[in-house]
CSV table of C-alpha atoms in Angstrom, one decimal:
chain,number,residue,atom,x,y,z
A,200,MET,CA,-23.0,18.6,12.4
A,201,ARG,CA,-21.3,17.2,9.3
A,202,VAL,CA,-18.0,18.1,10.9
A,203,LEU,CA,-18.7,16.0,14.0
A,204,ALA,CA,-19.9,13.1,11.7
A,205,GLY,CA,-16.7,13.4,9.8
A,206,ALA,CA,-14.7,13.4,13.0
A,207,LEU,CA,-16.2,10.1,14.1
A,208,LEU,CA,-15.8,8.6,10.7
A,209,SER,CA,-12.1,9.6,10.7
A,210,ILE,CA,-11.6,7.9,14.0
A,211,LEU,CA,-13.5,4.8,13.0
A,212,LEU,CA,-11.6,4.4,9.8
A,213,GLY,CA,-8.3,5.2,11.5
A,214,TRP,CA,-8.7,2.4,14.1
A,215,LEU,CA,-11.0,0.0,12.3
A,216,LEU,CA,-8.1,-1.9,10.7
A,217,THR,CA,-5.6,-1.8,13.6
A,218,SER,CA,-4.3,-5.3,14.3
A,219,THR,CA,-1.4,-7.0,16.1
A,220,LEU,CA,-0.1,-3.7,17.4
A,221,GLY,CA,1.5,-5.1,20.5
A,222,ALA,CA,3.6,-7.6,18.5
A,223,LEU,CA,4.7,-5.2,15.8
A,224,GLY,CA,5.5,-2.2,17.9
A,225,ALA,CA,5.7,0.3,15.0
A,226,ASN,CA,2.0,1.3,15.5
A,227,PRO,CA,0.7,0.4,12.0
A,228,GLY,CA,-3.0,0.7,11.2
A,229,LEU,CA,-2.8,-2.1,8.7
A,230,VAL,CA,-0.4,-5.0,8.3
A,231,THR,CA,-0.3,-6.6,4.9
A,232,ARG,CA,1.2,-10.1,5.3
A,233,ILE,CA,2.5,-11.8,2.1
A,234,THR,CA,3.0,-15.5,2.6
A,235,ASN,CA,5.4,-17.8,0.8
A,236,LYS,CA,2.7,-18.8,-1.6
A,237,GLY,CA,2.2,-15.1,-2.4
A,238,LEU,CA,5.9,-14.7,-3.0
A,239,GLU,CA,6.0,-17.7,-5.3
A,240,TYR,CA,3.2,-16.2,-7.3
A,241,ALA,CA,5.1,-12.9,-7.5
A,242,ALA,CA,8.2,-14.7,-8.6
A,243,ARG,CA,6.4,-16.5,-11.5
A,244,LYS,CA,4.8,-13.2,-12.7
A,245,GLY,CA,8.1,-11.4,-12.3
A,246,LEU,CA,9.9,-14.0,-14.4
A,247,LEU,CA,7.3,-13.9,-17.1
A,248,ALA,CA,7.8,-10.1,-17.3
A,249,LEU,CA,11.6,-10.6,-17.4
A,250,GLU,CA,11.3,-13.1,-20.2
A,251,GLN,CA,9.3,-10.6,-22.3
A,252,GLU,CA,11.8,-7.9,-21.6
A,253,LEU,CA,14.7,-10.2,-22.5
A,254,HIS,CA,13.1,-11.3,-25.8
A,255,GLY,CA,14.7,-9.2,-28.5
A,256,THR,CA,17.4,-7.8,-26.3
A,257,THR,CA,20.6,-7.1,-28.1
A,258,LEU,CA,24.0,-8.0,-26.6
A,259,PRO,CA,27.4,-6.3,-27.2
A,260,ASP,CA,29.5,-7.4,-30.2
A,261,PHE,CA,32.8,-9.1,-29.4
A,262,SER,CA,35.8,-10.1,-31.5
A,263,GLY,CA,39.1,-11.8,-31.2
A,264,ASP,CA,42.2,-13.1,-33.0
A,265,PHE,CA,43.0,-16.6,-34.1
A,266,LYS,CA,46.0,-18.5,-35.2
A,267,ILE,CA,45.7,-21.8,-37.0
A,268,HIS,CA,48.6,-24.0,-38.1
A,269,GLY,CA,48.9,-24.0,-41.8
A,270,VAL,CA,46.4,-21.2,-42.2
A,271,GLY,CA,48.0,-18.4,-40.2
A,272,LYS,CA,46.6,-15.5,-38.2
A,273,GLY,CA,43.2,-13.8,-38.6
A,274,LYS,CA,40.4,-12.0,-36.9
A,275,TYR,CA,36.9,-13.0,-36.1
A,276,SER,CA,33.9,-11.0,-34.8
A,277,PHE,CA,30.4,-11.8,-33.7
A,278,TYR,CA,27.8,-9.1,-34.0
A,279,SER,CA,24.1,-8.3,-34.1
A,280,LEU,CA,23.5,-10.7,-31.1
A,281,GLU,CA,19.8,-10.8,-30.3
A,282,VAL,CA,17.9,-12.9,-27.8
A,283,HIS,CA,15.6,-15.1,-29.8
A,284,SER,CA,13.8,-17.0,-27.0
A,285,CYS,CA,14.0,-17.2,-23.3
A,286,ASP,CA,12.9,-19.9,-20.8
A,287,LEU,CA,13.3,-18.9,-17.1
A,288,ARG,CA,12.2,-21.6,-14.8
A,289,GLY,CA,12.9,-23.1,-11.3
A,290,SER,CA,12.4,-19.7,-9.6
A,291,THR,CA,12.0,-19.1,-5.9
A,292,LEU,CA,11.4,-15.9,-4.0
A,293,ARG,CA,12.0,-16.1,-0.3
A,294,PRO,CA,12.1,-13.6,2.6
A,295,LEU,CA,15.6,-12.6,3.6
A,296,PRO,CA,15.2,-11.7,7.3
A,297,GLY,CA,16.4,-8.2,8.2
A,298,HIS,CA,17.1,-7.4,4.6
A,299,GLY,CA,14.3,-8.0,2.0
A,300,LEU,CA,14.0,-10.8,-0.5
A,301,SER,CA,16.1,-13.4,-2.1
A,302,LEU,CA,15.4,-14.5,-5.7
A,303,SER,CA,17.0,-17.6,-7.3
A,304,VAL,CA,16.5,-18.9,-10.8
A,305,SER,CA,17.8,-22.3,-11.9
A,306,ASP,CA,17.8,-24.6,-14.9
A,307,SER,CA,17.0,-21.8,-17.3
A,308,SER,CA,18.0,-21.3,-20.9
A,309,ILE,CA,18.1,-18.7,-23.7
A,310,ARG,CA,18.7,-18.8,-27.4
A,311,LEU,CA,20.4,-16.1,-29.4
A,312,ARG,CA,21.0,-15.4,-33.1
A,313,GLY,CA,23.6,-13.3,-34.7
A,314,ARG,CA,26.2,-12.8,-37.4
A,315,TRP,CA,29.8,-13.8,-37.6
A,316,LYS,CA,32.6,-12.5,-39.7
A,317,VAL,CA,36.2,-13.7,-40.4
A,318,HIS,CA,38.9,-11.6,-41.9
A,319,LYS,CA,42.3,-13.0,-43.0
A,320,ALA,CA,44.5,-11.1,-45.3
A,321,PHE,CA,42.5,-10.5,-48.5
A,322,LEU,CA,39.8,-13.0,-47.4
A,323,LYS,CA,36.6,-11.7,-45.7
A,324,LEU,CA,33.5,-13.9,-45.1
A,325,GLN,CA,30.4,-13.5,-43.0
A,326,GLU,CA,27.4,-15.7,-42.1
A,327,SER,CA,24.9,-16.3,-39.4
A,328,PHE,CA,25.1,-18.4,-36.2
A,329,ASP,CA,22.8,-19.7,-33.4
A,330,LEU,CA,23.8,-19.7,-29.7
A,331,SER,CA,22.2,-22.0,-27.1
A,332,VAL,CA,22.8,-21.2,-23.5
A,333,LYS,CA,21.7,-23.8,-21.0
A,334,GLY,CA,21.9,-24.3,-17.2
A,335,ILE,CA,21.6,-20.6,-16.3
A,336,THR,CA,21.6,-20.0,-12.5
A,337,ILE,CA,20.9,-16.6,-11.1
A,338,SER,CA,21.0,-15.5,-7.4
A,339,VAL,CA,19.8,-12.0,-6.5
A,340,ASP,CA,19.3,-10.3,-3.1
A,341,LEU,CA,16.8,-7.4,-3.1
A,342,GLN,CA,17.1,-4.7,-0.4
A,343,LEU,CA,13.6,-3.4,0.5
A,344,GLY,CA,13.2,0.1,2.0
A,345,SER,CA,10.9,3.1,2.2
A,346,GLU,CA,11.3,6.6,0.9
A,347,PRO,CA,10.1,9.8,2.7
A,348,SER,CA,6.8,9.8,0.8
A,349,GLY,CA,6.0,6.5,2.4
A,350,ARG,CA,6.3,4.3,-0.7
A,351,PRO,CA,8.4,1.2,-0.8
A,352,THR,CA,11.8,1.0,-2.5
A,353,VAL,CA,13.8,-1.8,-3.9
A,354,THR,CA,17.5,-2.1,-5.0
A,355,THR,CA,19.8,-4.9,-6.0
A,356,SER,CA,22.3,-5.5,-3.2
A,357,LYS,CA,23.8,-8.7,-4.4
A,358,CYS,CA,23.8,-10.6,-7.7
A,359,SER,CA,25.6,-13.5,-9.3
A,360,GLY,CA,25.0,-15.5,-12.5
A,361,ARG,CA,26.5,-18.8,-13.7
A,362,ILE,CA,26.2,-20.7,-17.1
A,363,ARG,CA,26.7,-24.4,-17.3
A,364,GLU,CA,26.8,-24.9,-21.1
A,365,VAL,CA,27.2,-22.7,-24.2
A,366,ASP,CA,26.7,-24.3,-27.6
A,367,VAL,CA,27.5,-22.3,-30.8
A,368,ASP,CA,26.1,-23.5,-34.1
A,369,ILE,CA,28.0,-21.8,-36.9
A,370,SER,CA,26.7,-21.8,-40.5
A,371,GLY,CA,28.5,-20.9,-43.7
A,372,GLY,CA,31.3,-22.1,-45.9
A,373,LEU,CA,34.2,-21.4,-43.6
A,374,ARG,CA,32.5,-22.7,-40.4
A,375,TRP,CA,35.2,-25.4,-40.3
A,376,MET,CA,37.7,-22.6,-39.6
A,377,LEU,CA,35.8,-21.2,-36.7
A,378,ASN,CA,35.1,-24.7,-35.4
A,379,LEU,CA,38.9,-25.2,-35.0
A,380,PHE,CA,38.8,-22.8,-32.1
A,381,HIS,CA,35.2,-23.5,-31.1
A,382,ASN,CA,36.1,-23.9,-27.4
A,383,GLN,CA,37.7,-20.4,-27.3
A,384,ILE,CA,34.6,-18.9,-28.8
A,385,GLU,CA,32.2,-20.6,-26.4
A,386,SER,CA,34.4,-19.6,-23.4
A,387,LYS,CA,34.2,-16.0,-24.5
A,388,PHE,CA,30.5,-16.2,-24.9
A,389,ARG,CA,30.1,-17.7,-21.5
A,390,SER,CA,32.2,-15.0,-19.8
A,391,MET,CA,30.4,-12.2,-21.7
A,392,LEU,CA,26.9,-13.5,-20.9
A,393,GLU,CA,27.7,-14.2,-17.2
A,394,SER,CA,28.8,-10.6,-16.8
A,395,LYS,CA,25.7,-9.4,-18.7
A,396,ILE,CA,23.2,-11.3,-16.5
A,397,CYS,CA,23.5,-9.1,-13.5
A,398,GLU,CA,23.6,-6.0,-15.6
A,399,LEU,CA,20.2,-6.9,-17.1
A,400,ILE,CA,18.8,-7.8,-13.7
A,401,GLN,CA,19.9,-4.5,-12.2
A,402,LYS,CA,18.4,-2.6,-15.2
A,403,SER,CA,15.1,-4.5,-14.7
A,404,VAL,CA,14.9,-3.7,-11.0
A,405,THR,CA,15.7,0.0,-11.6
A,406,SER,CA,13.6,0.6,-14.7
A,407,ASP,CA,10.7,-1.8,-14.1
A,408,LEU,CA,10.3,-3.0,-10.5
A,409,GLN,CA,11.0,0.2,-8.7
A,410,PRO,CA,8.6,2.4,-10.8
A,411,TYR,CA,6.0,-0.3,-10.4
A,412,LEU,CA,6.3,-0.1,-6.6
A,413,GLN,CA,5.7,3.7,-6.9
A,414,THR,CA,2.1,2.9,-8.1
A,415,LEU,CA,1.3,2.0,-4.5
A,416,PRO,CA,-1.0,4.8,-3.2
A,417,VAL,CA,0.1,6.8,-0.2
A,418,THR,CA,-3.1,8.9,0.1
A,419,ALA,CA,-6.7,8.3,-0.9
A,420,ASP,CA,-9.5,10.9,-0.9
A,421,ILE,CA,-12.7,9.6,0.7
A,422,ASN,CA,-14.5,12.9,0.0
A,423,ASP,CA,-13.9,16.7,0.1
A,424,PHE,CA,-13.6,16.4,3.9
A,425,LEU,CA,-11.6,13.3,4.6
A,426,SER,CA,-8.5,11.6,3.1
A,427,ILE,CA,-6.5,8.5,4.3
A,428,ASP,CA,-2.7,8.4,4.7
A,429,TYR,CA,-1.5,5.0,3.4
A,430,SER,CA,2.2,5.7,3.8
A,431,LEU,CA,4.5,3.0,5.1
A,432,VAL,CA,5.5,3.1,8.8
A,433,GLU,CA,8.9,1.5,8.0
A,434,ALA,CA,10.6,-0.6,5.3
A,435,PRO,CA,8.8,-3.9,4.6
A,436,ARG,CA,9.8,-6.4,7.3
A,437,ALA,CA,11.0,-9.8,6.2
A,438,THR,CA,10.9,-12.8,8.6
A,439,ALA,CA,11.7,-16.5,7.9
A,440,GLN,CA,8.3,-17.3,6.6
A,441,MET,CA,6.6,-14.1,5.3
A,442,LEU,CA,6.9,-10.5,4.4
A,443,ASP,CA,5.0,-7.8,6.4
A,444,VAL,CA,4.2,-4.4,4.9
A,445,LEU,CA,3.2,-1.9,7.6
A,446,PHE,CA,0.8,0.9,6.7
A,447,LYS,CA,-0.3,3.9,8.8
A,448,ILE,CA,-3.9,4.0,7.6
A,449,LEU,CA,-4.4,7.3,9.4
A,450,PRO,CA,-7.2,9.7,8.6
A,451,ASP,CA,-6.3,13.2,7.4
A,452,SER,CA,-9.1,15.7,7.7
A,453,VAL,CA,-9.7,19.4,8.0
A,454,PHE,CA,-11.5,18.7,11.2
A,455,LYS,CA,-8.8,16.9,13.2
A,456,LEU,CA,-5.4,17.0,11.6
A,457,THR,CA,-3.0,19.8,11.2
A,458,THR,CA,-0.1,18.0,9.3
A,459,LYS,CA,0.4,14.9,7.3
A,460,SER,CA,2.8,13.5,9.9
A,461,PHE,CA,0.0,13.3,12.5
A,462,ARG,CA,0.4,10.2,14.7
A,463,ALA,CA,-1.1,10.8,18.1
A,464,PHE,CA,-4.8,11.4,18.8
A,465,ALA,CA,-5.5,15.1,18.9
A,466,PRO,CA,-9.2,16.0,18.6
A,467,LYS,CA,-10.5,19.4,17.8
A,468,LYS,CA,-13.9,20.7,18.5
A,469,SER,CA,-16.8,21.2,16.0
A,470,THR,CA,-19.9,23.3,16.2
A,471,ILE,CA,-23.0,21.1,16.7
A,472,LEU,CA,-25.8,23.7,17.0
A,473,SER,CA,-26.6,27.2,18.2
A,474,GLN,CA,-29.7,29.1,19.5
A,475,ARG,CA,-30.9,32.3,20.9
A,476,SER,CA,-30.9,32.0,24.7
A,477,GLU,CA,-34.2,33.8,25.1
A,478,SER,CA,-36.0,31.1,23.1
A,479,PRO,CA,-37.2,27.9,24.9
A,480,ARG,CA,-36.1,25.9,21.9
A,481,MET,CA,-32.8,25.2,20.3
A,482,GLN,CA,-32.4,24.7,16.6
A,483,PRO,CA,-29.5,22.5,15.4
A,484,ARG,CA,-28.3,22.7,11.8
A,485,GLN,CA,-30.2,19.5,10.9
A,486,ALA,CA,-33.5,21.0,12.1
A,487,VAL,CA,-33.8,18.9,15.2
A,488,ALA,CA,-35.3,20.9,18.2
A,489,PHE,CA,-35.3,20.3,21.9
A,490,ASN,CA,-36.3,22.4,24.9
A,491,VAL,CA,-33.5,24.1,26.8
A,492,PRO,CA,-32.9,21.8,29.9
A,493,CYS,CA,-31.7,24.7,32.1
A,494,ARG,CA,-34.0,27.8,32.4
A,495,ARG,CA,-31.4,29.7,34.4
A,496,LEU,CA,-29.3,29.9,31.2
A,497,ALA,CA,-31.9,32.1,29.5
A,498,ARG,CA,-32.2,34.4,32.6
A,499,LEU,CA,-28.5,34.9,32.9
A,500,TYR,CA,-27.8,35.5,29.2
A,501,PRO,CA,-30.9,37.0,27.6
A,502,ASN,CA,-31.0,37.6,23.8
A,503,MET,CA,-27.6,35.9,23.4
A,504,ASN,CA,-26.7,32.9,21.2
A,505,LEU,CA,-25.8,29.6,22.7
A,506,GLU,CA,-23.3,27.4,20.8
A,507,LEU,CA,-22.6,23.7,21.4
A,508,GLN,CA,-19.3,22.2,20.3
A,509,GLY,CA,-18.5,18.5,20.2
A,510,ALA,CA,-15.3,16.5,20.1
A,511,VAL,CA,-14.3,12.9,20.6
A,512,ALA,CA,-12.4,13.0,23.9
A,513,SER,CA,-9.9,10.2,23.3
A,514,ALA,CA,-9.1,7.4,20.9
A,515,PRO,CA,-12.1,5.1,21.0
A,516,LEU,CA,-11.5,1.5,22.2
A,517,LEU,CA,-12.1,-0.9,19.4
A,518,ASN,CA,-13.2,-4.3,20.8
A,519,PHE,CA,-12.6,-7.5,18.9
A,520,SER,CA,-14.4,-10.7,19.9
A,521,SER,CA,-15.3,-13.8,18.1
A,522,GLY,CA,-17.6,-12.7,15.2
A,523,ASN,CA,-18.2,-9.2,16.7
A,524,LEU,CA,-16.7,-5.8,16.4
A,525,SER,CA,-17.6,-2.9,18.5
A,526,LEU,CA,-16.5,0.7,19.2
A,527,ALA,CA,-16.8,2.6,22.4
A,528,PRO,CA,-16.4,6.3,21.6
A,529,LEU,CA,-16.4,8.9,24.4
A,530,MET,CA,-17.4,12.4,23.4
A,531,GLU,CA,-17.4,15.7,25.1
A,532,ILE,CA,-20.0,18.5,24.4
A,533,GLU,CA,-19.3,22.0,25.6
A,534,GLY,CA,-21.7,24.9,25.7
A,535,PHE,CA,-20.7,28.5,25.0
A,536,VAL,CA,-22.6,31.7,25.2
A,537,LEU,CA,-21.7,34.2,22.5
A,538,LEU,CA,-21.3,37.5,24.3
A,539,PRO,CA,-22.1,40.9,22.6
A,540,ASP,CA,-18.4,41.6,22.2
A,541,SER,CA,-18.0,38.4,20.2
A,542,GLU,CA,-16.3,36.7,23.1
A,543,ARG,CA,-17.4,33.1,23.9
A,544,GLU,CA,-18.0,32.2,27.5
A,545,PRO,CA,-18.1,28.5,28.5
A,546,VAL,CA,-21.1,27.6,30.6
A,547,PHE,CA,-21.3,23.8,30.8
A,548,ARG,CA,-19.6,20.6,29.7
A,549,LEU,CA,-21.1,17.2,29.1
A,550,SER,CA,-19.6,13.7,28.7
A,551,VAL,CA,-21.4,11.4,26.3
A,552,ALA,CA,-20.5,7.7,26.2
A,553,THR,CA,-22.0,5.0,24.0
A,554,ASN,CA,-21.2,1.6,22.5
A,555,VAL,CA,-21.5,1.0,18.8
A,556,SER,CA,-21.6,-2.4,17.0
A,557,ILE,CA,-19.9,-2.5,13.6
A,558,THR,CA,-20.7,-4.5,10.5
A,559,LEU,CA,-17.9,-4.8,7.9
A,560,ASN,CA,-18.0,-5.6,4.1
A,561,PHE,CA,-14.9,-6.4,2.1
A,562,ASN,CA,-14.7,-6.4,-1.6
A,563,THR,CA,-11.9,-6.4,-4.2
A,564,THR,CA,-11.1,-2.7,-3.8
A,565,LYS,CA,-12.3,-1.4,-0.5
A,566,ILE,CA,-13.6,-2.0,3.0
A,567,SER,CA,-17.0,-0.6,3.9
A,568,GLY,CA,-19.3,-1.0,6.8
A,569,SER,CA,-22.1,0.3,9.0
A,570,MET,CA,-22.6,1.3,12.7
A,571,LYS,CA,-25.5,0.5,15.0
A,572,PRO,CA,-25.5,2.5,18.2
A,573,GLU,CA,-26.8,1.5,21.6
A,574,LYS,CA,-28.3,4.0,24.1
A,575,VAL,CA,-26.0,6.8,25.2
A,576,GLN,CA,-25.2,7.9,28.7
A,577,VAL,CA,-24.9,11.6,29.3
A,578,GLU,CA,-23.1,13.0,32.4
A,579,LEU,CA,-22.9,16.7,33.4
A,580,LYS,CA,-19.2,17.2,34.0
A,581,GLU,CA,-19.2,21.0,34.8
A,582,SER,CA,-21.8,23.7,34.9
A,583,LYS,CA,-21.7,27.4,35.7
A,584,VAL,CA,-25.5,27.8,35.4
A,585,GLY,CA,-26.7,25.3,37.9
A,586,GLN,CA,-28.3,21.9,37.4
A,587,PHE,CA,-29.8,20.5,34.1
A,588,ASN,CA,-32.8,18.3,33.4
A,589,MET,CA,-30.5,15.3,32.5
A,590,GLU,CA,-33.4,13.1,31.5
A,591,LEU,CA,-34.5,15.6,28.9
A,592,LEU,CA,-31.0,16.2,27.8
A,593,GLU,CA,-30.2,12.5,27.5
A,594,ALA,CA,-33.3,11.9,25.5
A,595,PHE,CA,-32.4,14.6,23.0
A,596,VAL,CA,-28.8,13.3,22.6
A,597,ASN,CA,-30.1,9.8,21.9
A,598,TYR,CA,-32.6,11.1,19.4
A,599,TYR,CA,-30.0,13.1,17.6
A,600,LEU,CA,-27.4,10.3,17.4
A,601,VAL,CA,-29.9,7.7,16.2
A,602,ASN,CA,-31.7,9.9,13.7
A,603,VAL,CA,-29.1,12.4,12.5
A,604,LEU,CA,-25.5,11.7,13.4
A,605,TYR,CA,-25.2,7.9,12.8
A,606,PRO,CA,-27.1,7.9,9.5
A,607,GLU,CA,-24.6,10.5,8.3
A,608,ILE,CA,-21.7,8.3,9.4
A,609,ASN,CA,-23.2,5.2,7.8
A,610,ASP,CA,-23.6,7.1,4.5
A,611,LYS,CA,-19.9,7.8,4.6
A,612,LEU,CA,-19.0,4.3,5.7
A,613,ALA,CA,-20.9,2.9,2.8
A,614,ILE,CA,-18.5,4.8,0.5
A,615,GLY,CA,-15.8,2.7,2.2
A,616,LEU,CA,-12.0,2.8,2.7
A,617,PRO,CA,-10.0,2.1,-0.4
A,618,LEU,CA,-7.4,-0.7,0.0
A,619,PRO,CA,-3.8,0.2,-0.8
A,620,LEU,CA,-3.1,-1.9,-3.9
A,621,LEU,CA,-0.5,-1.8,-6.5
A,622,LYS,CA,-1.5,-1.0,-10.1
A,623,ARG,CA,-3.1,-4.0,-12.0
A,624,VAL,CA,-3.4,-6.1,-8.8
A,625,GLN,CA,-6.8,-7.6,-8.1
A,626,LEU,CA,-8.1,-9.6,-5.1
A,627,TYR,CA,-10.4,-12.6,-5.1
A,628,ASP,CA,-11.5,-15.4,-2.7
A,629,LEU,CA,-12.2,-12.7,-0.1
A,630,VAL,CA,-12.4,-13.7,3.6
A,631,VAL,CA,-13.4,-11.5,6.6
A,632,GLN,CA,-13.0,-13.0,10.1
A,633,ILE,CA,-13.2,-11.2,13.4
A,634,HIS,CA,-11.1,-12.9,16.1
A,635,LYS,CA,-10.2,-12.0,19.6
A,636,ASN,CA,-7.9,-8.9,19.5
A,637,PHE,CA,-7.6,-8.7,15.7
A,638,LEU,CA,-9.4,-8.5,12.4
A,639,PHE,CA,-8.4,-10.8,9.6
A,640,LEU,CA,-8.9,-9.9,6.0
A,641,GLY,CA,-7.7,-12.6,3.6
A,642,ALA,CA,-7.5,-12.7,-0.1
A,643,ASN,CA,-5.7,-14.3,-3.0
A,644,VAL,CA,-4.0,-11.9,-5.4
A,645,GLN,CA,-4.0,-11.8,-9.2
A,646,TYR,CA,-1.8,-9.6,-11.3
A,647,VAL,CA,-3.5,-8.5,-14.6
A,648,ARG,CA,-1.1,-7.3,-17.3
A,649,ALA,CA,-2.2,-4.3,-19.3
């Protein structure tokens, strides 16, 4: 009976989070909607990480020739360039419809330190310098996609960087010589830094942001029987005001699914209970007994085992109304006689319908819940052994669901469905609201650095 309980749990979890399917069309099980406020928060945290990465970054050496009237020709070089401080501000991260995200950074600055060296004939001097770079503007377009595993991907599709002002403060005894071609030096610094900006951005996206997105789980094991497929249905979808991430949230279980690419509802059957047909009582695996409601069965198949198999007949209808959530599963139970040659002969088929009210709980890492069933209705769909005592049969099914099956399901629902969260992301200010035709789960997000 654990198999049937697991089957119902799979279906419940698979459809419990389904929302706005008609509008989205890609049949996701869960839509994570990131608003502009969420993107602004992501931009701030991203820039803080970029600042830390830039701090201590070394830049390429560069050199040049100079010619000064009355002094002659010489060579200069700047080397050991290292970012001393970084202040990235004025950032915005906006959805770029049909593409991904657009990041812009303005009014930012960095300070560098390094060494300079002048060589003229037999004269060779070296000292330190400070470089102040102000008015940095960066514009980056990020292309969002998804890989075959179902995880999101990000690449830099467009990047530009501009610098408004570069100020070089040269120290040392011959700084007057370098100051004579100060503008030339600052121009070279500006050109070198502007070309370096996008190189650093590209490196950060490739080596930091993309590996971080790979921490998004694509599967989660609920128990030994059931796992959940969290893979993306498609690339994250950007609109003018928000970013939608579409997850499958499909159950994978040994009971119901044959491949990870399962999409449509395809139930298989599971053994509920079995008995010896000469006995007037039937013993299910959970030690619940009931009298056989068809005596002709024992006469036609004496001393043979009877096996009942159950399956959920179709995808259950999940009903959303203001403040309430209910499920209407339709099950089929089929009876087989186990013949002496090990063949199974079908003898009857039942239809079992019920309505189940659902209570949800939402915490920082998972969604859990419980189910409360109403009285079931049992219908004899087909019989090769005559009529059944339907009142007795319906009483047994009600007893079994209330006292055995649904307690098993609630034990598993209490374990909950893990939420697909990136590493080091925490939720707070949680909200659960049940509206007509959709379930709303709201939360603020906090990124916690290691």
